Structure formats: structure tokens, C-alpha cells
């Protein structure tokens, strides 16, 4: 079986890593074929890997992609979740129980949120995530979640994301929703802003930097070293929903 963990360019899996950021691309609701060689959802995550590498360049942070066995979520099988768990096991076997942030887009966001139950996962950065009604949140207790979504997204619904964050807070997760003004589902418009916020949030969730440009951390979490502020209510999309 192929490895589930694929280091980004300039990175290698080694015992010297002090933390890791794993990137999870999107896919399809149902597809039992493997991802194609020319995989646009995977290519879409490469600039995020570059941005995270820059944001964590001096901290021995491994940046890596999760390789899927199948292209789809495939109902109750939730195949990408199993792939994330394999990647975490591979990481643990070499680097030990180091802290991890998962950055996932669309289906990858859903998989990241599901896999956050792993004790190594400090938090999740979810990009236009697929959060259908009824998606479980209990696994997010004591985890931090930052979700970015453009309300013009026609593939996944931002309203579902905000509702998911509200449920996650009730499950004792620390959450923050970021309404993106442009980008759609593919995050093309203002792509550099998506990259910057996602990379900055990942570094902040690892305690390596403040949150980017004054963006409040999840439920008061802010500042370096994962320092928490008061338990204030910062959930959901900034401003009223349209």
C-alpha cells in the first residue's frame, strides 16, 4: 500500500520535526476510482503548502499532503478519513506524537474535521468545507477550528458551515468562522488572501505566531504559544448573514 503521507517540496518526514501541517484536497461525494494523475483538487492545495511553509519556515514544521486511496467520500465508508488516520500513524511512527494542524478543502475539510479526534490534532483550518446537516461534532471537543467560506460558493453551502460551527461550540470546540468576500468554491478570487489567512491560522494554531492581521482566534484563543484569552463568544460568520 502506498504511503498516505506525502511531504511537500522542500520537506521530508524525519524524527526532527517538531510539528506538522497536513493538507487535504477535495474530491467527490461518490467515486471508488483512485484520484487521477492530473488531479486539480490536489493541485489547488499546492499554493497553500507553499504559504504554510513560508509561515513556519524557522520552526522545523513538516508540511505534507495526504494521499487518498479513492477519489470519493463514499457514504458511510468515509474513505478520506481513514487516509488521514493512516497519515497520522505514519507521522507518529517517525516523528513521535508531535502537534498537528489539518488544513482541508471541501471534502478534505470534512475529512479533517472528522479526523480531529486524534490526540495529536491541535486544530483544523477548513476551507469551503463540506459540512452537511447532521455532520458529527463531538470529536472536536477541546479542538480549535477556523473555517473560511465564501457565501457565493455554489458547491458547498456557507450556511451549513456556520451551522456546523455553532454545533461544534456546543461540543466544546473553540471556533471561528471567516466570511471570505470572494473566491467561490475553488478559492480563485483573492487566492492570495485565502493562502495568507489559512497559513497564518495554521501557524497560530500551532502556537508559532499571532493570528493574521488581527483575526481573532477561535473563541478567544490568540497570541503565540496557543495562549487563550477569555471565553468570549466569537463564533460564526463576522457580521450578519445575507
Coordinates of C-alpha atoms in Angstrom, one line a residue:
X1 CA 0.0 0.0 0.0
X2 CA 1.3 3.5 -0.9
X3 CA 2.2 5.9 1.9
X4 CA -0.6 8.2 2.9
X5 CA 1.8 11.0 3.8
X6 CA 3.5 12.9 1.0
X7 CA 5.9 15.6 2.1
X8 CA 5.6 18.9 0.2
X9 CA 8.6 20.1 -1.8
X10 CA 11.5 21.0 0.4
X11 CA 10.2 18.8 3.3
X12 CA 10.9 15.3 4.4
X13 CA 9.5 13.1 7.1
X14 CA 12.1 12.9 9.8
X15 CA 12.4 12.5 13.6
X16 CA 13.5 16.1 13.8
X17 CA 10.0 17.6 13.0
X18 CA 8.6 19.5 16.0
X19 CA 5.1 19.9 14.5
X20 CA 3.2 19.2 11.2
X21 CA 0.6 20.7 9.0
X22 CA -1.2 18.2 6.8
X23 CA -3.1 19.3 3.7
X24 CA -6.2 17.5 2.4
X25 CA -7.7 18.3 -1.0
X26 CA -11.3 18.0 -2.2
X27 CA -12.9 15.2 -4.1
X28 CA -16.3 13.8 -4.9
X29 CA -19.3 12.6 -2.9
X30 CA -19.0 9.1 -4.5
X31 CA -16.1 7.7 -6.5
X32 CA -14.3 4.4 -5.9
X33 CA -11.6 5.1 -8.5
X34 CA -8.2 6.5 -7.4
X35 CA -7.5 10.2 -7.8
X36 CA -6.3 10.8 -11.4
X37 CA -2.7 11.6 -12.1
X38 CA -3.7 15.2 -13.1
X39 CA -5.7 15.9 -10.0
X40 CA -7.0 19.5 -10.0
X41 CA -8.2 19.4 -6.4
X42 CA -4.7 18.3 -5.3
X43 CA -3.0 21.0 -7.4
X44 CA -5.2 23.6 -5.7
X45 CA -3.6 22.8 -2.4
X46 CA 0.0 23.4 -3.5
X47 CA -0.1 27.1 -3.0
X48 CA -1.4 26.6 0.5
X49 CA 1.5 24.2 1.2
X50 CA 3.9 26.9 -0.1
X51 CA 2.2 29.6 2.1
X52 CA 2.3 27.3 5.2
X53 CA 6.0 26.5 4.5
X54 CA 6.8 30.3 4.5
X55 CA 4.7 30.9 7.6
X56 CA 6.6 28.1 9.6
X57 CA 10.0 28.3 7.9
X58 CA 12.1 28.6 11.0
X59 CA 10.2 26.1 13.3
X60 CA 11.0 22.6 11.9
X61 CA 7.4 22.1 10.9
X62 CA 6.7 19.3 8.4
X63 CA 4.3 20.3 5.7
X64 CA 2.8 17.3 3.8
X65 CA -0.2 16.3 1.7
X66 CA -2.5 13.3 2.5
X67 CA -2.7 10.9 -0.4
X68 CA -6.2 9.3 -0.9
X69 CA -6.9 5.8 -2.0
X70 CA -10.2 6.8 -3.5
X71 CA -11.5 9.9 -5.2
X72 CA -14.8 10.0 -3.2
X73 CA -16.1 10.2 0.3
X74 CA -18.3 7.1 -0.4
X75 CA -21.1 7.3 2.2
X76 CA -20.6 5.6 5.5
X77 CA -17.1 4.4 4.3
X78 CA -15.7 7.9 4.7
X79 CA -12.6 6.8 2.9
X80 CA -10.6 10.0 3.2
X81 CA -10.9 9.9 7.0
X82 CA -9.2 6.5 7.0
X83 CA -6.5 8.0 4.8
X84 CA -5.9 10.9 7.3
X85 CA -5.7 8.4 10.1
X86 CA -3.1 6.4 8.2
X87 CA -1.1 9.6 7.5
X88 CA -1.1 10.4 11.2
X89 CA 0.1 6.9 12.1
X90 CA 2.9 7.2 9.6
X91 CA 3.8 10.6 11.1
X92 CA 3.7 9.2 14.6
X93 CA 5.9 6.2 13.7
X94 CA 8.8 8.5 12.6
X95 CA 8.4 11.8 14.5
X96 CA 6.5 10.8 17.6
X97 CA 3.4 12.4 19.0
X98 CA 4.1 15.9 17.7
X99 CA 1.2 18.5 17.4
X100 CA -0.6 18.6 14.1
X101 CA -2.9 21.1 12.3
X102 CA -5.1 19.8 9.5
X103 CA -5.9 22.1 6.5
X104 CA -8.6 20.7 4.3
X105 CA -10.7 22.0 1.4
X106 CA -14.2 20.8 0.6
X107 CA -14.3 17.0 1.1
X108 CA -10.9 17.4 2.6
X109 CA -12.3 19.8 5.1
X110 CA -15.0 17.3 6.1
X111 CA -12.3 14.6 6.5
X112 CA -10.1 16.9 8.6
X113 CA -13.0 17.8 10.9
X114 CA -13.8 14.1 11.3
X115 CA -10.2 13.1 11.9
X116 CA -9.7 15.8 14.6
X117 CA -10.5 13.2 17.2
X118 CA -6.8 12.1 17.0
X119 CA -5.0 13.3 20.1
X120 CA -2.2 14.8 18.0
X121 CA -4.5 17.2 16.2
X122 CA -4.5 20.7 17.8
X123 CA -6.9 22.2 15.3
X124 CA -8.4 22.4 11.8
X125 CA -8.4 25.0 9.2
X126 CA -11.4 24.2 7.0
X127 CA -11.6 25.8 3.5
X128 CA -15.1 25.9 2.0
X129 CA -15.7 22.7 3.8
X130 CA -18.5 20.2 3.1
X131 CA -20.5 20.2 6.3
X132 CA -23.8 18.5 5.6
X133 CA -26.6 18.8 8.2
X134 CA -26.1 16.2 10.9
X135 CA -22.4 16.0 10.5
X136 CA -20.9 15.0 13.9
X137 CA -19.1 17.5 16.1
X138 CA -18.4 15.6 19.4
X139 CA -14.9 14.7 18.2
X140 CA -14.0 18.4 18.2
X141 CA -14.1 18.8 22.0
X142 CA -11.1 20.9 23.1
X143 CA -10.0 21.4 19.5
X144 CA -9.8 24.7 17.6
X145 CA -11.4 25.2 14.2
X146 CA -11.1 28.1 11.8
X147 CA -13.4 27.9 8.8
X148 CA -13.2 30.1 5.7
X149 CA -16.2 30.3 3.3
X150 CA -17.4 32.5 0.6
X151 CA -21.2 32.8 0.7
X152 CA -21.4 32.8 -3.1
X153 CA -20.0 29.2 -3.1
X154 CA -22.3 27.1 -5.3
X155 CA -20.8 23.7 -4.4
X156 CA -20.8 23.7 -0.6
X157 CA -23.0 26.0 1.4
X158 CA -21.5 28.6 3.7
X159 CA -24.8 28.5 5.8
X160 CA -24.0 24.8 6.5
X161 CA -20.6 25.8 7.7
X162 CA -21.8 28.4 10.1
X163 CA -24.4 26.0 11.5
X164 CA -21.7 23.3 11.9
X165 CA -19.6 25.8 13.9
X166 CA -22.5 26.6 16.2
X167 CA -22.9 22.9 16.9
X168 CA -19.2 22.5 17.4
X169 CA -19.2 25.2 20.0
X170 CA -21.9 23.3 21.9
X171 CA -19.5 20.3 21.7
X172 CA -16.9 22.5 23.5
X173 CA -14.8 23.2 20.4
X174 CA -13.2 26.7 20.0
X175 CA -14.3 28.0 16.7
X176 CA -14.1 31.0 14.4
X177 CA -15.9 31.5 11.1
X178 CA -14.4 33.8 8.5
X179 CA -16.6 35.1 5.7
X180 CA -14.5 35.4 2.6
X181 CA -15.7 38.2 0.2
X182 CA -14.6 36.4 -3.0
X183 CA -13.2 33.1 -4.2
X184 CA -16.1 30.8 -4.7
X185 CA -15.6 27.1 -4.1
X186 CA -12.3 26.9 -6.0
X187 CA -10.9 29.9 -3.9
X188 CA -9.6 31.5 -7.1
X189 CA -10.7 35.1 -6.5
X190 CA -8.4 36.7 -3.9
X191 CA -6.5 33.4 -3.8
X192 CA -3.5 35.1 -2.1
X193 CA -5.8 36.2 0.7
X194 CA -7.1 32.6 1.2
X195 CA -3.5 31.4 1.2
X196 CA -2.3 34.0 3.7
X197 CA -5.2 33.6 6.2
X198 CA -5.1 29.8 6.1
X199 CA -1.3 29.7 6.5
X200 CA -1.3 32.2 9.3
X201 CA -4.1 30.4 11.1
X202 CA -2.3 27.1 10.8
X203 CA 0.9 28.7 12.3
X204 CA -1.2 30.3 15.1
X205 CA -3.0 27.1 16.0
X206 CA 0.4 25.5 16.5
X207 CA 1.3 28.4 18.8
X208 CA 4.0 29.7 16.5
X209 CA 2.5 33.2 15.6
X210 CA -0.4 35.5 16.3
X211 CA -3.5 35.2 14.2
X212 CA -3.1 37.0 10.9
X213 CA -3.9 40.7 10.6
X214 CA -5.8 40.9 13.8
X215 CA -8.1 38.0 13.0
X216 CA -9.4 36.8 16.4
X217 CA -8.5 33.3 17.3
X218 CA -11.2 30.7 18.0
X219 CA -13.3 31.7 21.0
X220 CA -10.7 34.0 22.4
X221 CA -7.6 31.9 21.5
X222 CA -4.9 34.2 20.5
X223 CA -1.3 35.1 20.6
X224 CA 1.8 32.9 20.4
X225 CA 2.2 29.6 22.1
X226 CA -1.5 28.8 22.0
X227 CA -2.3 31.3 24.8
X228 CA -6.0 31.5 25.5
X229 CA -8.0 34.6 26.2
X230 CA -11.3 34.8 27.9
X231 CA -14.1 32.5 26.9
X232 CA -15.8 35.1 24.8
X233 CA -18.4 34.5 22.0
X234 CA -16.6 34.8 18.7
X235 CA -18.4 32.1 16.7
X236 CA -19.8 32.2 13.2
X237 CA -19.5 34.5 10.3
X238 CA -18.4 38.0 11.0
X239 CA -21.4 40.3 10.6
X240 CA -25.0 39.3 9.8
X241 CA -25.8 36.6 7.4
X242 CA -27.2 37.6 4.0

